[in-house]
Short mmCIF file of C-alpha atoms in Angstrom, two decimals:
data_model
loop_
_atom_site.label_atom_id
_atom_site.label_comp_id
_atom_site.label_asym_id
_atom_site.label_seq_id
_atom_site.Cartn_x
_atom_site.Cartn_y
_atom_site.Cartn_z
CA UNK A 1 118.14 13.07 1.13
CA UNK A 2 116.22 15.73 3.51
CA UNK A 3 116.32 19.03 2.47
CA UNK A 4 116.55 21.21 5.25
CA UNK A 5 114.98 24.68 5.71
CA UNK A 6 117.15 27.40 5.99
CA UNK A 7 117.37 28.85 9.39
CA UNK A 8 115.55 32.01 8.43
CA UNK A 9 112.51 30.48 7.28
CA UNK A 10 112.18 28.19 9.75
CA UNK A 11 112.54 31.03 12.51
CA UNK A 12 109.37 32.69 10.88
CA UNK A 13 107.02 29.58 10.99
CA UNK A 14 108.51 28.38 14.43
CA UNK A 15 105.47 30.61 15.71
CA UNK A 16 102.96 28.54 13.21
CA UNK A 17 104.54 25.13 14.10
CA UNK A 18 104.49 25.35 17.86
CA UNK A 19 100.72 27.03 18.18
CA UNK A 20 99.94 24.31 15.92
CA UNK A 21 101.70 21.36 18.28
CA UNK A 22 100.28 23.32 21.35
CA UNK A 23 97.15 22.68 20.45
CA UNK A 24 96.65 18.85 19.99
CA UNK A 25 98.38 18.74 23.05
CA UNK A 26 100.36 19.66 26.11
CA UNK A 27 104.31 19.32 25.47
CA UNK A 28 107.76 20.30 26.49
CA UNK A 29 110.36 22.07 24.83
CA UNK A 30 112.17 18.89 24.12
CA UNK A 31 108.99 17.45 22.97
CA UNK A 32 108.66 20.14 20.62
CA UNK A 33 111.47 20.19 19.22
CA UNK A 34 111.41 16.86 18.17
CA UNK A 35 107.56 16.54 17.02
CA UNK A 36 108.32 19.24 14.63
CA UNK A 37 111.50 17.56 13.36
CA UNK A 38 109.69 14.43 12.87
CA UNK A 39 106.07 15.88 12.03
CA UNK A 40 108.42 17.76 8.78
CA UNK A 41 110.21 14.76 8.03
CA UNK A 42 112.99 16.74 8.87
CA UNK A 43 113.15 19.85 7.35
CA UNK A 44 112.55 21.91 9.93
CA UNK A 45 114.83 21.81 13.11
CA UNK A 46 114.66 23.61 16.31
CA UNK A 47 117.84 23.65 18.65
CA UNK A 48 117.62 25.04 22.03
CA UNK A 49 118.61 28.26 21.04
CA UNK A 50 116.22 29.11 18.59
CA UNK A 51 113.46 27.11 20.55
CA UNK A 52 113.25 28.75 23.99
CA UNK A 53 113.54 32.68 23.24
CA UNK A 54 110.30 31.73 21.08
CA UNK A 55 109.05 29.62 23.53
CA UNK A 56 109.69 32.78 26.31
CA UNK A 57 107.99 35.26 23.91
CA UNK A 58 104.91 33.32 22.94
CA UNK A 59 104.52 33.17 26.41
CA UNK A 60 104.84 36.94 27.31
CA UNK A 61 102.24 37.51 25.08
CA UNK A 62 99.84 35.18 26.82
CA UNK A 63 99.49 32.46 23.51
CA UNK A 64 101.11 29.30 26.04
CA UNK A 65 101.56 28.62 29.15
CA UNK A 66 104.38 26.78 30.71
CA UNK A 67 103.56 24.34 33.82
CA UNK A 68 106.40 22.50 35.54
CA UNK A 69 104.90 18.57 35.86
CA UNK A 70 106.81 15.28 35.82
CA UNK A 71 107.51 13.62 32.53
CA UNK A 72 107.15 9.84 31.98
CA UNK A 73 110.40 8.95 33.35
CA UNK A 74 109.53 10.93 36.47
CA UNK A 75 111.86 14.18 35.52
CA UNK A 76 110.59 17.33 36.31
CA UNK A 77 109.82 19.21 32.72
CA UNK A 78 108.23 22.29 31.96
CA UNK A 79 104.90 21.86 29.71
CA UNK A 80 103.56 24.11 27.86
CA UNK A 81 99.67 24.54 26.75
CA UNK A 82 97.94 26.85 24.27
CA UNK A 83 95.71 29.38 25.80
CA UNK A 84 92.71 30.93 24.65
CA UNK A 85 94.48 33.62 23.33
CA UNK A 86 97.18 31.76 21.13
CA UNK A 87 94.24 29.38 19.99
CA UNK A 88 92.60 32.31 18.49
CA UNK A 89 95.51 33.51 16.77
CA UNK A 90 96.10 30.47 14.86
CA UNK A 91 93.32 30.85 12.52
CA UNK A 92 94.20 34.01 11.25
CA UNK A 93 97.81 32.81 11.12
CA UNK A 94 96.94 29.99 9.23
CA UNK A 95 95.68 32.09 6.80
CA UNK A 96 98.25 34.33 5.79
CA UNK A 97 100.55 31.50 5.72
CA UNK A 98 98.41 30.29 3.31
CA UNK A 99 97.96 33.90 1.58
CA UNK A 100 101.99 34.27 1.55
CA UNK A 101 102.37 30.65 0.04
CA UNK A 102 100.03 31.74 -2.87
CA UNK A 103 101.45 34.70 -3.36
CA UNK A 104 105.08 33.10 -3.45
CA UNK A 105 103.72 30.95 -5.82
CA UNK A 106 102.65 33.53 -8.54
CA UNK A 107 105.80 35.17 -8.06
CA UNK A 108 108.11 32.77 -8.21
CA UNK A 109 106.53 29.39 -9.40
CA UNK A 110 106.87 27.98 -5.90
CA UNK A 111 104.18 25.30 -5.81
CA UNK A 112 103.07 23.53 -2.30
CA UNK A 113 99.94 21.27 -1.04
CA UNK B 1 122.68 20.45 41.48
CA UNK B 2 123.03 17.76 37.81
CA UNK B 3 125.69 18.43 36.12
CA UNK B 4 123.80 19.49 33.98
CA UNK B 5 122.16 22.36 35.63
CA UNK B 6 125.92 23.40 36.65
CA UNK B 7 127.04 23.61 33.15
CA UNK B 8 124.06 25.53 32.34
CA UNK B 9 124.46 27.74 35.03
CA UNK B 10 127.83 28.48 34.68
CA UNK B 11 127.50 29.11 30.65
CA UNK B 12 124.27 31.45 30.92
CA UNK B 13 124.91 34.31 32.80
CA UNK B 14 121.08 36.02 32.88
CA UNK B 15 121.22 38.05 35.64
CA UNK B 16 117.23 37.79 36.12
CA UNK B 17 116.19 37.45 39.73
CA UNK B 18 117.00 34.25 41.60
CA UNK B 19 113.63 32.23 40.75
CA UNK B 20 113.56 33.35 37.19
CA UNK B 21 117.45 32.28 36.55
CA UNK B 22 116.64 29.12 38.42
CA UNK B 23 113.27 27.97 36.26
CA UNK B 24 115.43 28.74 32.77
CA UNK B 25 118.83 27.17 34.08
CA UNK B 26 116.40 23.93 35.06
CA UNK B 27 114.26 24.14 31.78
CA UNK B 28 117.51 24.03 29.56
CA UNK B 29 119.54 21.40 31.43
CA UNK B 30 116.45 19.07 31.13
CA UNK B 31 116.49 20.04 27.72
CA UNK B 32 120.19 19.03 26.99
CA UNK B 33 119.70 15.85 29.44
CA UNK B 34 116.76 14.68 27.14
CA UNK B 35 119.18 15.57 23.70
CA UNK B 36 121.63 13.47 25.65
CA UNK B 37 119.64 10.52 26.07
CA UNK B 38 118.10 10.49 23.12
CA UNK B 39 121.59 10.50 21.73
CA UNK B 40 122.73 7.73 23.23
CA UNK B 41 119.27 5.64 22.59
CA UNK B 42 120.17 6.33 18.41
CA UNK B 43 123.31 4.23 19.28
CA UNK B 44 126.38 7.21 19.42
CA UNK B 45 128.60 6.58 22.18
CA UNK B 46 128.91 8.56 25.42
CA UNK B 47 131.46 10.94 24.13
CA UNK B 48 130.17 11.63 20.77
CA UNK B 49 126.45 12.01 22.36
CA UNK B 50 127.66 14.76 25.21
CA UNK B 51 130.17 16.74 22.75
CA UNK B 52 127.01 16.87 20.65
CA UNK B 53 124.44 17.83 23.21
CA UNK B 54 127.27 20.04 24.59
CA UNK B 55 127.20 21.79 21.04
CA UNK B 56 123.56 22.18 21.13
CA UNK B 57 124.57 26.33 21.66
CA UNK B 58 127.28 27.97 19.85
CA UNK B 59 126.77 31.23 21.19
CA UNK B 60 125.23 31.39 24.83
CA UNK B 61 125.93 34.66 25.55
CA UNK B 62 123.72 35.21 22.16
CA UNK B 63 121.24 32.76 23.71
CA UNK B 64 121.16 35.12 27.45
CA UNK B 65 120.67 37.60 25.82
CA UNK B 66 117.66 36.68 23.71
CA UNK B 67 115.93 35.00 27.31
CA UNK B 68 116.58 38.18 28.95
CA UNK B 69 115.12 40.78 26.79
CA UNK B 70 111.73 38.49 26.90
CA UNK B 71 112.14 37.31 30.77
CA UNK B 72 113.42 41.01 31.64
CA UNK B 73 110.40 42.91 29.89
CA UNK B 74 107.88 40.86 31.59
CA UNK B 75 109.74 42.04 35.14
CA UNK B 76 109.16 45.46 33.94
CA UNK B 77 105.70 45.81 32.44
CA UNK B 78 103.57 42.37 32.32
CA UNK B 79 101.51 41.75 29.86
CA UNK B 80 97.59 43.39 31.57
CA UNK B 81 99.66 46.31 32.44
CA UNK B 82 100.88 46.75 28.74
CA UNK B 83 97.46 46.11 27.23
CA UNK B 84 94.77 47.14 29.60
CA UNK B 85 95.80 49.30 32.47
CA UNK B 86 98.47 52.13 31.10
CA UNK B 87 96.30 52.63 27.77
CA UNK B 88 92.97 52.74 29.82
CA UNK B 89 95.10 54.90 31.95
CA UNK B 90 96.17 57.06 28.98
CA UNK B 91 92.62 56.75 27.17
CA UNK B 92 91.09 58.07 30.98
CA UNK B 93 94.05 61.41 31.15
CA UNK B 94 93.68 62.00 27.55
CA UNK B 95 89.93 62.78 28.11
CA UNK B 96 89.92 64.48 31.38
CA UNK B 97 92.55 67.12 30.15
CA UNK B 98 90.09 67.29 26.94
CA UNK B 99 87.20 68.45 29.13
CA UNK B 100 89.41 70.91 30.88
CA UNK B 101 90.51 72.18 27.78
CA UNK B 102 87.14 72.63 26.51
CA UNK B 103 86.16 74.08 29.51
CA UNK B 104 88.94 76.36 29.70
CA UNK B 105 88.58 77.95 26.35
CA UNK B 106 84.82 77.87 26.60
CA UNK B 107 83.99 79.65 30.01
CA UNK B 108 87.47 81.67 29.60
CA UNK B 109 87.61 82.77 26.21
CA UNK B 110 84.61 83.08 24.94
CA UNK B 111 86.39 82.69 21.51
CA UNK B 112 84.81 79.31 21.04
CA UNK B 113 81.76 80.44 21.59
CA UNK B 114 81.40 83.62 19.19
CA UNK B 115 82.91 81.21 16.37
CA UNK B 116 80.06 78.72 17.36
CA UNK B 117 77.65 81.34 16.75
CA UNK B 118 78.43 81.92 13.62
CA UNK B 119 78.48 78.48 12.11
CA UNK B 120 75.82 77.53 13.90
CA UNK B 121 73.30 80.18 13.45
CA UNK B 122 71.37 80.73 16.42
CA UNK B 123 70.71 83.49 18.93
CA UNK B 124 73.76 85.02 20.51
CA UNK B 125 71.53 84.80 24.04
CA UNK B 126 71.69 80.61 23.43
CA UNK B 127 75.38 80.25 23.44
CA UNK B 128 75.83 81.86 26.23
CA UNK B 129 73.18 80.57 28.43
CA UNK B 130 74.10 77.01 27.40
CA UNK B 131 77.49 76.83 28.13
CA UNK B 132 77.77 73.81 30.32
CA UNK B 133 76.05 72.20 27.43
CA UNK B 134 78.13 73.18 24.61
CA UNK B 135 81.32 71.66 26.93
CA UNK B 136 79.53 68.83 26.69
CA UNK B 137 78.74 68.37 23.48
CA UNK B 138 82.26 69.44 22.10
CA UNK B 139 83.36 66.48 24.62
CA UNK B 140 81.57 64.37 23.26
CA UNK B 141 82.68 65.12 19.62
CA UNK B 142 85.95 64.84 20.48
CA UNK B 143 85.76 61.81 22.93
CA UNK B 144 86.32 59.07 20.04
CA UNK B 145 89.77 60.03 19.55
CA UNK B 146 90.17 59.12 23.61
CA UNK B 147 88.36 55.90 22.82
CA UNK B 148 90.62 55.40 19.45
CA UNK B 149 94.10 56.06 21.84
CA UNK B 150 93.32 53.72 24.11
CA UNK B 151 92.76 50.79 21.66
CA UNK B 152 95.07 51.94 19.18
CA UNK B 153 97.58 51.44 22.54
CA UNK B 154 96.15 48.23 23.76
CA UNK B 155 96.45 46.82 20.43
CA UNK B 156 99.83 47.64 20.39
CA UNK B 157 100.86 46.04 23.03
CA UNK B 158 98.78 42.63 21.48
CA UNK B 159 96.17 43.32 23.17
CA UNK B 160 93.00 40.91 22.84
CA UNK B 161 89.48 42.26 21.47
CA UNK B 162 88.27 42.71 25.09
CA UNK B 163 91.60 44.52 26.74
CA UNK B 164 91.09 47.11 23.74
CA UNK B 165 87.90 47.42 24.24
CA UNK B 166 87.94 47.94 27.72
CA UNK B 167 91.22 49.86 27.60
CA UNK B 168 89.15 52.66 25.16
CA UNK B 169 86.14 52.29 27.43
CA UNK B 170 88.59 53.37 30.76
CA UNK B 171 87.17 56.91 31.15
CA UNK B 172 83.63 55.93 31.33
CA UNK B 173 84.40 52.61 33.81
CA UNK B 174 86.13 55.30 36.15
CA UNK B 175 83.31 56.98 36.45
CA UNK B 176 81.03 54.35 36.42
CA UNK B 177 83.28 53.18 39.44
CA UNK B 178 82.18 56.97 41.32
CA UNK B 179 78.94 56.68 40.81
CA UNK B 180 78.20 53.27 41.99
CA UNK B 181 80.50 53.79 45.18
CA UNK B 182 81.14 57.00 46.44
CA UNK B 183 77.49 58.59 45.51
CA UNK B 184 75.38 55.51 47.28
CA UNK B 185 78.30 56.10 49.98
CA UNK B 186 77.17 59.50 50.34
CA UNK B 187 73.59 59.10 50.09
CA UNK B 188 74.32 56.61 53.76
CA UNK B 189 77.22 58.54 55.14
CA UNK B 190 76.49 61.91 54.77
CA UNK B 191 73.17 61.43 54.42
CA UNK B 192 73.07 63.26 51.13
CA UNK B 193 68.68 63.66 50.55
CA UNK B 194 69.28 65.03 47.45
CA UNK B 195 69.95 62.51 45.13
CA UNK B 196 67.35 60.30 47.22
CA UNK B 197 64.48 63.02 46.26
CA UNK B 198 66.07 63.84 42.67
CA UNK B 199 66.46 60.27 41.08
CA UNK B 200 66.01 61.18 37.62
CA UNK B 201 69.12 63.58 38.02
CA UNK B 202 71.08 60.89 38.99
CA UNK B 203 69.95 58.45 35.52
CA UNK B 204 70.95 61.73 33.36
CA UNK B 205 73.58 62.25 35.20
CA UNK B 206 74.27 58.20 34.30
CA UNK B 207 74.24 59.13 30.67
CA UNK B 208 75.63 62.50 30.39
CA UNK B 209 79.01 61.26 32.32
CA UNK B 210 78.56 57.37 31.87
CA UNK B 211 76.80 56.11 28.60
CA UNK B 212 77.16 58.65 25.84
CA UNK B 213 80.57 58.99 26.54
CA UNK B 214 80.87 54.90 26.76
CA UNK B 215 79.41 54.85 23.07
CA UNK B 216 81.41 57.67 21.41
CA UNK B 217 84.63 55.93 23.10
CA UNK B 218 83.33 52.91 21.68
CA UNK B 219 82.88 54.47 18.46
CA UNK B 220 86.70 55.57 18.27
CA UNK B 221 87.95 52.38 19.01
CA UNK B 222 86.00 50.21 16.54
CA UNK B 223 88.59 50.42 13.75
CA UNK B 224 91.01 48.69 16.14
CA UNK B 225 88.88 45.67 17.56
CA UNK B 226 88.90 44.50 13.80
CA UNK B 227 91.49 41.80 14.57
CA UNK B 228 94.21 41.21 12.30
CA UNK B 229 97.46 39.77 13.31
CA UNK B 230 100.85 40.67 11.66
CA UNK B 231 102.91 38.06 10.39
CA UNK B 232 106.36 37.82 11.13
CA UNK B 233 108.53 38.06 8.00
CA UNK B 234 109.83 34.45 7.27
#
């Protein structure tokens, strides 16, 4: 059975996860949504109302940028890129996802990978 | 118009301007189109497939909302504007009503200067025949916590490592601006021999107004190109 994340959680990393997707490659929001369903075997799930605000705001602050292009079946979809900017931020991101992992694990015994 | 785009349109009442409202009404009804398909490819029928892409949003006056405060904010302010040009802009007043100031309570009230006199410890006669100098030194003292504002501001905002630094290093860039435009302007216009016959005035003049103030801006704004990014509370 999956176990999915609660809805709280999953808002929180949503910033982690998409940088992350952004930057093997160019994607839309559908796209997204369903690599990072897939790519957590489930766990995590983004509808369209928790994706897009996120989407909007990483791209105020300059981290993606959204291009409309044609998709494979020839529909017009809006892909977004990582820029500069957002690449540089996942590093440091990374790492206090890392450092909050540890630390959740000498608190409360919560091991991960 | 899809139907699509209709039902999006009709649910998500943004009130952005025309183009914005258009791009997110498209983006989302190629979003639920897409659900929709993909639906239907995992084998539910047509019904089942568009009540659940039709469920996709509980709450889309929730979901407006949320697009608006990001899409509206950018309208307002964009991002440069938030992280380079009003904190430069702030950094830049901050330290031209400092010199004023300074130059107030120094020519003025002499105040300053009898207090400076006795901490430092030098001849009454000094003080007073160095005034211009004593401005500028007290400017320059104080000139980090210009530098500091304007990084502190760009940062903010989520600024990068360059927008603060520039941002802090406003003041100076303005007048970095006048000397390399309206003084060579002069020189040609009005022809202004002066400067022409004086050239080492105008290199100290370079430093006094342009470099030493660049560096003790600088200086003020070094705690805050230290990047560290805040992580939202899971």
């Amino acid at each position: 059975m999956k176990k999915s994340i609660s809805s709280k959680i999953s808002r929180g990393s949503a910033e982690l996860a998409i940088l992350s997707l952004l930057e093997k490659q160019v994607l839309y929001g559908f796209e997204i949504c369903k690599r990072i369903e897939e790519g957590s075997g489930g766990a995590l799930c983004f509808t369209l109302a928790s994706l897009y605000p996120m989407l909007y705001e990483l791209e105020k602050r300059g981290w993606i940028e959204g291009k409309w292009q044609a998709n494979q079946a020839g529909r017009d979809r809006r892909y977004y890129r990582l820029m500069p900017e957002g690449r540089r931020q996942l590093a440091p991101l990374r790492k206090q996802w890392h450092a909050f992992f540890v630390a959740l694990d000498q608190l409360a015994g919560v091991h991960h990978v | 118009m899809s139907e699509w785009k209709r039902m999006v349109h009709d649910k998500l009442n943004l009130g952005l301007s025309p183009q914005q409202d258009e791009e997110v009404v498209s983006e989302l009804a190629g979003h639920l189109e897409d659900l929709h398909q993909d639906l239907r490819q995992r084998g539910l029928s047509e019904s089942v497939a568009l009540r659940l892409a039709f469920a996709a949003v509980d709450d889309w006056k929730d979901l407006a909302r949320k697009i608006r405060s990001t899409k509206r904010e950018e309208t307002v302010m964009n991002h440069r504007t938030k992280t380079l040009w009003l904190p430069g802009l702030m950094a830049f007043a901050a330290s031209s009503i400092l010199l004023m100031i300074l130059q107030r309570l120094i020519m003025l009230r002499p105040t300053l200067l009898i207090t400076l006199e006795h901490i430092i410890r030098l001849p009454a006669a000094f003080w007073w025949k160095n005034q211009v100098d004593v401005i500028c030194l007290c400017w320059w003292v104080l000139l980090p916590l210009c530098g500091a504002a304007g990084a502190c501001l760009s940062r903010r905002a989520g600024g990068t490592r360059l927008a603060c630094a520039a941002a802090s290093l406003f003041p100076s860039l303005v007048m970095l601006g006048l000397f390399c435009c309206i003084l060579p302007v002069s020189m040609v216009i009005d022809k202004n021999s002066y400067l022409m016959q004086h050239p080492l005035y105008f290199v100290l003049a370079m430093v006094n107004w342009i470099m030493v103030p660049g560096l003790a801006l600088l200086l003020g704004a070094l705690p805050f190109l230290q990047r560290t990014t805040s992580l939202r509370q899971p």
